[in-house]
Short mmCIF file of C-alpha atoms in Angstrom, two decimals:
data_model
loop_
_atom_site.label_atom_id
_atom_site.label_comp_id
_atom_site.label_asym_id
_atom_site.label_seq_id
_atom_site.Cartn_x
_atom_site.Cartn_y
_atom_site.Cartn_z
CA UNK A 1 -13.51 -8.47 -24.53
CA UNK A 2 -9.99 -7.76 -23.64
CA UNK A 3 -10.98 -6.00 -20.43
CA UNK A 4 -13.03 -9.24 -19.62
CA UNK A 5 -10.01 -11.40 -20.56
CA UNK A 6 -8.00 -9.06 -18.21
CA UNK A 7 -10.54 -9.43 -15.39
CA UNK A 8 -10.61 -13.30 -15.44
CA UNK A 9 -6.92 -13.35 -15.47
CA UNK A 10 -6.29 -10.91 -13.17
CA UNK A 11 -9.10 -13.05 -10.55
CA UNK A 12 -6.77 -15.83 -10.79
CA UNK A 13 -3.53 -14.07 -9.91
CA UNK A 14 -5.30 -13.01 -7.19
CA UNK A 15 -6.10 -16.11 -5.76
CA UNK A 16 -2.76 -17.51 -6.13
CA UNK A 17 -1.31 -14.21 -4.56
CA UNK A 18 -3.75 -15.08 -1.59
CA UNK A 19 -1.39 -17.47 -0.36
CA UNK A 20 1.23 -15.36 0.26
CA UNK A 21 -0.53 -13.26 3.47
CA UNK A 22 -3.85 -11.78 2.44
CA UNK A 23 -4.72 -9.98 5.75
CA UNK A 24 -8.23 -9.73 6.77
CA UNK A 25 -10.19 -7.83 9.73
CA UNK A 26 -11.46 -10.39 11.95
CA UNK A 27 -13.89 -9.81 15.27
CA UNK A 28 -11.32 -9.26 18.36
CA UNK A 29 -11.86 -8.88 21.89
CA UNK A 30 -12.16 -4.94 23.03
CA UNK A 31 -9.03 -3.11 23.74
CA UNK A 32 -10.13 -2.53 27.63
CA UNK A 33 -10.80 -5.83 28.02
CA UNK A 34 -8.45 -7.82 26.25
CA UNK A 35 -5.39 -5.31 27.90
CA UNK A 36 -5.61 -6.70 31.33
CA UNK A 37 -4.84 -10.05 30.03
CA UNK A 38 -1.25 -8.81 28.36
CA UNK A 39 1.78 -7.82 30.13
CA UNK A 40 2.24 -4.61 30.49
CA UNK A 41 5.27 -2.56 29.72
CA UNK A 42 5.74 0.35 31.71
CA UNK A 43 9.63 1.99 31.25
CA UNK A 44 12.32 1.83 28.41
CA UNK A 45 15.80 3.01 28.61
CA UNK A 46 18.83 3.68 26.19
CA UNK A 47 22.45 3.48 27.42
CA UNK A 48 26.19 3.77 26.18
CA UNK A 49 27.88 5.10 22.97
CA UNK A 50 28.60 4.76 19.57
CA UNK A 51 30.22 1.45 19.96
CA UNK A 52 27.82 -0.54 22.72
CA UNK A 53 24.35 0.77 23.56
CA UNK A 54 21.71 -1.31 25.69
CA UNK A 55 18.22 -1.26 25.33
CA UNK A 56 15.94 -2.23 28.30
CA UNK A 57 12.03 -2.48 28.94
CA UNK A 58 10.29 -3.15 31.83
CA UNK A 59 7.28 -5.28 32.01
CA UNK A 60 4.58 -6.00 34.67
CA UNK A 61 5.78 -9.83 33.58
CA UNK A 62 8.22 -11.55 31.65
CA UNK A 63 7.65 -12.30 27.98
CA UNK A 64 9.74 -14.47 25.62
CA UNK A 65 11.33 -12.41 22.54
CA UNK A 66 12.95 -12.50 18.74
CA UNK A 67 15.26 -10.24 17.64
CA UNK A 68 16.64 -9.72 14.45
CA UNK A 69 18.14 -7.59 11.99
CA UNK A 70 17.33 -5.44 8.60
CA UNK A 71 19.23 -3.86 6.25
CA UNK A 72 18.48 -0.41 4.08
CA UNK A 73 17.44 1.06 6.41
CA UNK A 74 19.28 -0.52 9.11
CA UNK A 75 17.05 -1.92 11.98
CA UNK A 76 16.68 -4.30 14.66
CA UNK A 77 13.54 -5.41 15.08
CA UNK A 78 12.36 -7.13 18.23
CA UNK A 79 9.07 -9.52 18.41
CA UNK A 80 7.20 -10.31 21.27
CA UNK A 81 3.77 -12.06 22.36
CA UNK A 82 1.06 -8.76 22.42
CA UNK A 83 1.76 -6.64 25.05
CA UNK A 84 -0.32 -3.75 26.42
CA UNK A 85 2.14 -0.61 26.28
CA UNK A 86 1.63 2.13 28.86
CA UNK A 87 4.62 4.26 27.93
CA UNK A 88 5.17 8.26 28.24
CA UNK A 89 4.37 10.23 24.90
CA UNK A 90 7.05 10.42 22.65
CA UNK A 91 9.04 7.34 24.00
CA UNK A 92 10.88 6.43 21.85
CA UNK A 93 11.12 9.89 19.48
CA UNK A 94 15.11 10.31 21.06
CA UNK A 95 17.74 7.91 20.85
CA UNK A 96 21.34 7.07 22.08
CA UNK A 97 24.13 5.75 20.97
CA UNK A 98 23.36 3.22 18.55
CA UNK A 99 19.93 3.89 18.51
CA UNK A 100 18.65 6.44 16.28
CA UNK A 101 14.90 6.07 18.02
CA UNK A 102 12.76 2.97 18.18
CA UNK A 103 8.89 2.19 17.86
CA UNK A 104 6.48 -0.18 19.23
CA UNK A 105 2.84 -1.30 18.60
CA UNK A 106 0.68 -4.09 17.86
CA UNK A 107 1.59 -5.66 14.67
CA UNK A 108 -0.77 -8.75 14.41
CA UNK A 109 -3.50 -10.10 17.09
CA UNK A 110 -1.63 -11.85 19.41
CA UNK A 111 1.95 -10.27 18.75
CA UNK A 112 3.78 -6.90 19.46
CA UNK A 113 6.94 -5.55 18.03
CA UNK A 114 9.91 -2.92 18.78
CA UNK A 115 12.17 -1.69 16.39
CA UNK A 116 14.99 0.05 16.38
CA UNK A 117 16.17 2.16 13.84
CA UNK A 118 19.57 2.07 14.28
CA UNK A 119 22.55 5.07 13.09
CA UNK A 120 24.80 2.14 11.54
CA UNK A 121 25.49 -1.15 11.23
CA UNK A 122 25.50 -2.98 14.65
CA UNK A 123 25.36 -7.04 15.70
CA UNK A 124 23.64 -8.07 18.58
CA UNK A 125 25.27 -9.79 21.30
CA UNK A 126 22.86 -10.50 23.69
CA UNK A 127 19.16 -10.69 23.58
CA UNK A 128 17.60 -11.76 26.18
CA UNK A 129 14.49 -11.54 29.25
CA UNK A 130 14.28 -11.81 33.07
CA UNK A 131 12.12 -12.55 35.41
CA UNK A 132 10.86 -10.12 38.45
CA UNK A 133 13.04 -10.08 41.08
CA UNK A 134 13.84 -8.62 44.37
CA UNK A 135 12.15 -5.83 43.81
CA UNK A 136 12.40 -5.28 40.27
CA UNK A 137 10.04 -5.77 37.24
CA UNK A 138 10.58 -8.65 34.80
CA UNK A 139 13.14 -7.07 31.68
CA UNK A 140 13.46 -7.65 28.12
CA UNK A 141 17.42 -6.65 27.39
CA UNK A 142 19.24 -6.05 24.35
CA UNK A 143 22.99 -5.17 23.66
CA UNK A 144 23.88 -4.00 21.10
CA UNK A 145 27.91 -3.39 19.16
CA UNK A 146 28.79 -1.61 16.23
CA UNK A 147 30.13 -3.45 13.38
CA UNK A 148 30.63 -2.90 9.43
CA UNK A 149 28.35 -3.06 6.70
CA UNK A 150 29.43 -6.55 5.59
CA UNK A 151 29.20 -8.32 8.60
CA UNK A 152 26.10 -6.62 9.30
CA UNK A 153 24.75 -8.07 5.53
CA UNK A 154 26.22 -11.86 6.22
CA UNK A 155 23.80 -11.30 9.75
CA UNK A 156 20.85 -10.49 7.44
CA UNK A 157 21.31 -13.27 5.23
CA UNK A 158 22.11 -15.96 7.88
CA UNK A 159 19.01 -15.05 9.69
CA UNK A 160 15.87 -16.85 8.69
CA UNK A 161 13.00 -14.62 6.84
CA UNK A 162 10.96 -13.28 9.84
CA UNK A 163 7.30 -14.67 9.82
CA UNK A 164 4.73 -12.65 8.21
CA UNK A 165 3.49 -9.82 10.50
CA UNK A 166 -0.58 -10.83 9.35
CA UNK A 167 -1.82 -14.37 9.27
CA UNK A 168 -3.00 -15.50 6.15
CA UNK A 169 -6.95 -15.96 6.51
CA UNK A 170 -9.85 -16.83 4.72
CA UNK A 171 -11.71 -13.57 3.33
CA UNK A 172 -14.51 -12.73 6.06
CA UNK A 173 -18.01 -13.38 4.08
CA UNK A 174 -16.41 -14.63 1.24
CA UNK A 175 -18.52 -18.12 0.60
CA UNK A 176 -21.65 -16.42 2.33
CA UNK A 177 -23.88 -16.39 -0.61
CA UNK A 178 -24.01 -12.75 -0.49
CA UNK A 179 -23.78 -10.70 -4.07
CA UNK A 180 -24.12 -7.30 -2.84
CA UNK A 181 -21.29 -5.13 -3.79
CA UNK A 182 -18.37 -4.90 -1.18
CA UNK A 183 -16.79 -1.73 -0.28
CA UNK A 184 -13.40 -2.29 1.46
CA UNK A 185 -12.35 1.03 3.82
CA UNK A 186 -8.88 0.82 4.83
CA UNK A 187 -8.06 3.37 8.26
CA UNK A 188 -4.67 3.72 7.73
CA UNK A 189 -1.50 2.75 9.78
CA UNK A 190 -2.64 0.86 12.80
CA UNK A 191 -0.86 -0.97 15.57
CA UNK A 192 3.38 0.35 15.47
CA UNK A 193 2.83 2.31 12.86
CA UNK A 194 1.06 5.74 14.40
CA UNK A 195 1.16 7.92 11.33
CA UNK A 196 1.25 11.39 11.81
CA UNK A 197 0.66 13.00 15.18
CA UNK A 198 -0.80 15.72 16.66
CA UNK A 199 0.79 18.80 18.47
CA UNK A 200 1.53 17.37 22.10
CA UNK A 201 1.32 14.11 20.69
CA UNK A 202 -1.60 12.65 22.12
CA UNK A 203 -3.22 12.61 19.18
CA UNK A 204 -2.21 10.31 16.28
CA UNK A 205 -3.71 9.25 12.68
CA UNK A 206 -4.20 6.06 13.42
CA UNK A 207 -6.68 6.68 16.22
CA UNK A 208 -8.15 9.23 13.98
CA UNK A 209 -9.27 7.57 10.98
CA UNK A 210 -9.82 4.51 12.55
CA UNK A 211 -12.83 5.93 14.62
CA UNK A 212 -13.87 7.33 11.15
CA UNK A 213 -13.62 4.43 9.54
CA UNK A 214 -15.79 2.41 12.08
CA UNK A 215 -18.60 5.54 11.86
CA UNK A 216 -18.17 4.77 7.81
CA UNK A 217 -18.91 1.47 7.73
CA UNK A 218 -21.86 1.83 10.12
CA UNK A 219 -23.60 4.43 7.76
CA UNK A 220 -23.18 2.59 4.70
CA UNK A 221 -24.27 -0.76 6.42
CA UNK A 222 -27.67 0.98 7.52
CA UNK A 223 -28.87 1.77 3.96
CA UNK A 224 -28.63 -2.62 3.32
CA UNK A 225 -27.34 -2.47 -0.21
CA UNK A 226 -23.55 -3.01 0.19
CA UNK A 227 -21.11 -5.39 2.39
CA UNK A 228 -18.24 -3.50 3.93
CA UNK A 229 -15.15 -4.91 4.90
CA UNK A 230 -12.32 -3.45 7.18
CA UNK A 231 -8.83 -4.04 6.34
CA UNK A 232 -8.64 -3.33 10.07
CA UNK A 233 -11.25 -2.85 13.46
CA UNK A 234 -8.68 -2.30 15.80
CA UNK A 235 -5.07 -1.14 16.72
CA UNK A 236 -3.33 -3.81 14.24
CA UNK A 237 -1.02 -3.54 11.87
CA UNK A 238 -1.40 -4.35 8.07
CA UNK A 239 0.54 -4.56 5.84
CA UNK A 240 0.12 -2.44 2.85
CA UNK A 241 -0.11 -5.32 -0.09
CA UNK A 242 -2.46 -7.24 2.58
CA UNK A 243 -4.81 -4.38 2.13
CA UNK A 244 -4.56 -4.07 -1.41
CA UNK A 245 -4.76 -7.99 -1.75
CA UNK A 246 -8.23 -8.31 0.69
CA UNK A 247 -9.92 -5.89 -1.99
CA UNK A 248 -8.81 -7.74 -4.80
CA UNK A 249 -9.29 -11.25 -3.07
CA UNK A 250 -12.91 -10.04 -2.31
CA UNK A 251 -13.47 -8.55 -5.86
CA UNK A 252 -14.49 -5.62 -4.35
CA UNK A 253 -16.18 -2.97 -6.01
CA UNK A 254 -14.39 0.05 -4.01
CA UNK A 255 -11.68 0.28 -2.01
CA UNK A 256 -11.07 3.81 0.05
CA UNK A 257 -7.81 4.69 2.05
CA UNK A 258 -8.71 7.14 5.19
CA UNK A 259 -5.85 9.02 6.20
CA UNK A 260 -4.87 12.59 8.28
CA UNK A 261 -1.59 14.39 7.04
CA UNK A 262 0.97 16.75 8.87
CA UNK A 263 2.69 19.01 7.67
CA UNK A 264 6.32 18.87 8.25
CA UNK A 265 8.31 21.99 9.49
CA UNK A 266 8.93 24.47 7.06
CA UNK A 267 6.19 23.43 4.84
CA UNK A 268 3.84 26.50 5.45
CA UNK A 269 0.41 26.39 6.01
CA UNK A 270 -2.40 24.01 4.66
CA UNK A 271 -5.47 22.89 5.67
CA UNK A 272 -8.54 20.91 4.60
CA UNK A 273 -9.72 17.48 2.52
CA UNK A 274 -8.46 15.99 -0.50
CA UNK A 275 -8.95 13.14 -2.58
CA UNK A 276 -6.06 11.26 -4.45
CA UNK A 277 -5.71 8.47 -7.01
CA UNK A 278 -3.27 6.64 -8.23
CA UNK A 279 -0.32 8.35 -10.64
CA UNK A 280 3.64 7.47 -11.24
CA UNK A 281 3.59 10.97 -11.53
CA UNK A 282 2.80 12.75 -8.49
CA UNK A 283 0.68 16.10 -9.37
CA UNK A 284 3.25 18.14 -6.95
CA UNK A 285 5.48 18.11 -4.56
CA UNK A 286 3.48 17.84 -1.97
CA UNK A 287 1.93 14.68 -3.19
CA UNK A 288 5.23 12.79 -3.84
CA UNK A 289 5.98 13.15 -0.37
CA UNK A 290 3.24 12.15 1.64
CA UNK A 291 3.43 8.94 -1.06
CA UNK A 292 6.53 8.28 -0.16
CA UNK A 293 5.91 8.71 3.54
CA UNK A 294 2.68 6.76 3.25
CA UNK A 295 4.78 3.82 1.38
CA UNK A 296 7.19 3.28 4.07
CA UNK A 297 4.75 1.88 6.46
CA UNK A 298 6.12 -1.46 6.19
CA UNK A 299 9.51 0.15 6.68
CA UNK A 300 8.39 1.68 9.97
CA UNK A 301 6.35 -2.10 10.78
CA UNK A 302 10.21 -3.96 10.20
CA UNK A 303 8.66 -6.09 7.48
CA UNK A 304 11.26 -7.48 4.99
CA UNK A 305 10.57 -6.67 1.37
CA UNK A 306 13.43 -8.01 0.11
CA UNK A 307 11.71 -11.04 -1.11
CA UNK A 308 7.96 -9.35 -1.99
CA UNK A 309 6.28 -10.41 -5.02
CA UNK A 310 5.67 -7.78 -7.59
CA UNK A 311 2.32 -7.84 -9.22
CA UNK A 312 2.51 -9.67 -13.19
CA UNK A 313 2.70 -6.82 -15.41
CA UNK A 314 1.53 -7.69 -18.86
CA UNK A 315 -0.47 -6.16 -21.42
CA UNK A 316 -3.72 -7.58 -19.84
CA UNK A 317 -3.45 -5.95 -16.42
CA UNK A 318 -1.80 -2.60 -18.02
CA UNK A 319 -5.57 -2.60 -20.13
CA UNK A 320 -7.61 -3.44 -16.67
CA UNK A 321 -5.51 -0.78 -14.72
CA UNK A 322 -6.43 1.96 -17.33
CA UNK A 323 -9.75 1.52 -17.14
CA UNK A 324 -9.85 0.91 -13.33
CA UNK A 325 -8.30 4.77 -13.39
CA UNK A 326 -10.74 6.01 -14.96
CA UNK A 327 -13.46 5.24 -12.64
CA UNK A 328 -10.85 5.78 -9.92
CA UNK A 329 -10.61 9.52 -11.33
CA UNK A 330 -14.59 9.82 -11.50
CA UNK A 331 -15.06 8.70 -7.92
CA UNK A 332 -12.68 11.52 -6.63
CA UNK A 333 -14.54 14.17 -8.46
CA UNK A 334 -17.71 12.93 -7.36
CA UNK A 335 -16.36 13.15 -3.61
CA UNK A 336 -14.66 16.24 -3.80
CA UNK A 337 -18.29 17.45 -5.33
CA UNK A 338 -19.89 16.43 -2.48
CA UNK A 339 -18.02 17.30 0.68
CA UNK A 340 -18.02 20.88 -0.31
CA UNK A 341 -21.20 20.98 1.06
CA UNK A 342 -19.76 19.71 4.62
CA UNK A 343 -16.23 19.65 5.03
CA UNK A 344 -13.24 22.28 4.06
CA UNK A 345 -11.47 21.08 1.20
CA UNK A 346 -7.71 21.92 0.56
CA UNK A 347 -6.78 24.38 -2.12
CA UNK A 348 -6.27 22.03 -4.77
CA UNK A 349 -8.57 19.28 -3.38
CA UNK A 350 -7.66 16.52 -6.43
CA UNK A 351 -4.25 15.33 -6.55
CA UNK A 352 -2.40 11.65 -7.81
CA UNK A 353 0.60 10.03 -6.97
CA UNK A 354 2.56 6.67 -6.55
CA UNK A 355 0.59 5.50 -3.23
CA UNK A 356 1.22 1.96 -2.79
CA UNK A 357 -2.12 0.94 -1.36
CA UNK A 358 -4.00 2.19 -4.41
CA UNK A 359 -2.47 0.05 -6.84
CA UNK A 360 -5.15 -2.60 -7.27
CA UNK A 361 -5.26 -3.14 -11.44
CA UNK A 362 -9.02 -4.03 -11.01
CA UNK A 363 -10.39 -1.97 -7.98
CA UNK A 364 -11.43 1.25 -8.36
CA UNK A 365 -9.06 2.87 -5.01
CA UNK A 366 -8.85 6.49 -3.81
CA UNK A 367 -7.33 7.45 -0.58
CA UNK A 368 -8.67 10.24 1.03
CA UNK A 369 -7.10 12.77 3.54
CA UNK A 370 -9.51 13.88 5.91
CA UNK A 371 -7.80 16.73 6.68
CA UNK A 372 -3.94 18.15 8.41
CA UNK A 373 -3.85 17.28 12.26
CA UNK A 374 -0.82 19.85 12.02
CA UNK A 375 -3.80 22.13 11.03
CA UNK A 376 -5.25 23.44 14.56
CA UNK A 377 -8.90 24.04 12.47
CA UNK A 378 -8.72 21.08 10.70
CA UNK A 379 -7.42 18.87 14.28
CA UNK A 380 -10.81 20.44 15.87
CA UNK A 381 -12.54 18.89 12.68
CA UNK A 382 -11.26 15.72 13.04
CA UNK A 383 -11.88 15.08 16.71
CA UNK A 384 -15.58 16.42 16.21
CA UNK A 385 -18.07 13.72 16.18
CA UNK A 386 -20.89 16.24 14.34
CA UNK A 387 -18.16 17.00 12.33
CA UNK A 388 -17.43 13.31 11.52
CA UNK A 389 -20.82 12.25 11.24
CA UNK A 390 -21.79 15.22 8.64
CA UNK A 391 -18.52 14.03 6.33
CA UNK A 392 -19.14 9.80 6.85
CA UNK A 393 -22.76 10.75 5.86
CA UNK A 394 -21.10 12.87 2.38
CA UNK A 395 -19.18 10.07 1.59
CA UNK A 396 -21.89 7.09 2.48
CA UNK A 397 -24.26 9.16 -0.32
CA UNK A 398 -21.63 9.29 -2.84
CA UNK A 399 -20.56 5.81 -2.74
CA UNK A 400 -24.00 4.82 -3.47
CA UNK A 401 -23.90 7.35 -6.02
CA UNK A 402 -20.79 5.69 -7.76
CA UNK A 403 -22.21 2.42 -7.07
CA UNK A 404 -25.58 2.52 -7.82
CA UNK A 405 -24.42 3.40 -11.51
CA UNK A 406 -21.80 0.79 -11.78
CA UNK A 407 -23.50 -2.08 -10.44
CA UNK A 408 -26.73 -1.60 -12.81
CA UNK A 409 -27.42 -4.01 -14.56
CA UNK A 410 -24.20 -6.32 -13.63
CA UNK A 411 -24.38 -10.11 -12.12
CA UNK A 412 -23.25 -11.42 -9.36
CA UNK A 413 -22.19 -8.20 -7.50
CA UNK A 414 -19.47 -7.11 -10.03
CA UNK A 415 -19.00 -3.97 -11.58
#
């Protein structure tokens, strides 16, 4: 009864939470097509010191621009209509002056972003775009000065919150009629936020596990007996309590995080699959950091968190959450079970930590790491589409597994 109780109470915080920028996956236009009618940009460039640096970008047209600051870390973070950009690898890896390095990407359908991460405080003094002209493309400039902390703070406050990066929308399917069971698979990163890369860095995450993602959802959809929802279908950015939000919005019966890790130098070697759930105690070290990483992503996006809801902790949820981690836990063995038969799995193939996306009190989440694209084997894996196929097929059997024995018996779709 008190798990019930926590259920009906946790539905309702949900809904009222929904107001506050549930993202959903919605159908888009295709990349190829829907890049010819953006402006393009084509060349960035860093000048001056430690007191005044300029940034410039060249576009194919002009395009209208926001800029403004955040603190801890500091960044300036510019937003512009969506853009298509055709910039060199690793633009933006190097910085000057000001500029520690910057990033750029798709954060919502419809809108881009840069942003800066900057090596101290700075205000900016100009911020502005130009047309094409003699001769030269159409510009988006920005000039930037050093300043102190304080006056960098009194910026921050004077500015207005930044809209949210992900349109609030209804929940695709939600009023359909439809009882089956919904999965939610979450590719992660997306849009400005590339993940890990590859050696030569053609190669990121977010490319990889989306296309994984995508072959996911089409296996599971063939067998008929669940709805699967995307927390994204395309390069976009989400944030990560939008994704946790859709599956709670949708009361869904699984939610699974796809993900790729690197190694960082000086790490040693690693390679293969595993499976983690949700812990405020990381099992090692090695899980604490790629939580941490993985729970910056709204960092890397510029979203400001200073004003984020927390979830209502009470004894109701705390009850909800235990039990949610115990199917949680039981799902991850029941993968790591079955890839053995298809995939290399990493030496200690179970592991938990604090990963923000996994956090739903009342969906069972795991967040699975396909492999290390730092790993040369495990990078041939990845980009393998008999490879791919083999391991969505693992996974599409053992959700139905875990499913088919939750959902017996229960109304309405919920487990």
């Amino acid at each position: 009864m008190a798990v019930r109780a926590a259920e009906l109470i946790i539905g309702a915080v949900a809904l009222l939470l929904a107001g506050s920028g549930a993202a959903v996956a919605a159908e888009r236009p295709s990349p190829a097509a829907a890049a010819d009618h953006y402006p393009i940009a084509t060349d960035t460039r860093l000048a001056g010191d430690d007191q005044t640096t300029r940034f410039v970008v060249d576009f194919s047209r002009r395009v209208d621009l926001r800029a403004f600051t955040l603190a801890d870390p500091y960044r300036v973070v510019i937003d512009i209509p969506q853009v298509t950009f055709k910039l060199p690898p690793r633009t933006g890896e190097q910085g000057r002056g000001l500029v520690k390095a910057f990033r750029f990407g798709l954060v919502m359908q419809g809108g881009s972003r840069i942003v800066l991460d900057l090596m101290k405080p700075v205000r900016v003094e100009k911020a502005f775009a130009l047309d094409a002209a003699d001769g030269q493309p159409a510009r988006l400039v920005l000039d930037l000065a050093a300043t102190d902390r304080e006056g960098f703070l009194r910026t921050v406050a004077l500015e207005s919150k930044p809209p949210p990066p992900v349109p609030a929308l209804p929940a695709p399917g939600a009023n359909t009629g439809d009882v089956r069971p919904i999965v939610v698979i979450d590719p992660g990163h997306g849009g400005i936020d590339q993940g890990t890369r590859a050696a030569g860095g053609d190669i990121t995450e977010k490319n990889i596990v989306l296309e994984f993602a995508l072959l996911l959802r089409d296996q599971i959809e063939q067998a008929g007996k669940y709805r699967v929802v995307m927390t994204r279908t395309d390069d976009s950015f989400v944030a990560l309590n939008d994704r946790v939000r859709m599956a709670r919005n949708l009361q869904a019966a699984l939610f699974v995080s796809i993900h790729a890790d690197a190694l960082r130098r000086g790490e040693g070697e690693a390679q293969g699959a595993t499976v983690y759930t949700l812990s405020e105690n990381a099992s090692d070290a090695e899980a604490a950091r790629l939580a941490e990483a993985e729970n910056r992503a709204d960092v890397i996006a510029g979203i400001d968190l200073s004003h984020e809801p927390n979830d209502v902790a009470d004894i109701l949820i705390d009850l909800a959450q235990r039990e949610t981690k115990a199917f949680s836990v039981h799902f991850a063995k029941t993968v790591v079970s079955e890839l053995r038969n298809v995939a290399r799995l990493h030496k200690q193939p179970i592991k938990a930590a604090g990963f923000k996306v996994l956090k739903a009190p009342d969906v069972p989440s795991v967040l699975i790491e396909l492999g290390y694209v730092s790993s040369k084997d495990d990078l041939k894996q990845l980009t393998s589409g008999a490879w791919r196929t083999r391991t969505a097929g693992s996974l599409t059997r053992t959700i139905d597994a875990f499913l088919s024995t939750r959902v017996a018996g229960a109304s309405g779709g919920r487990p």
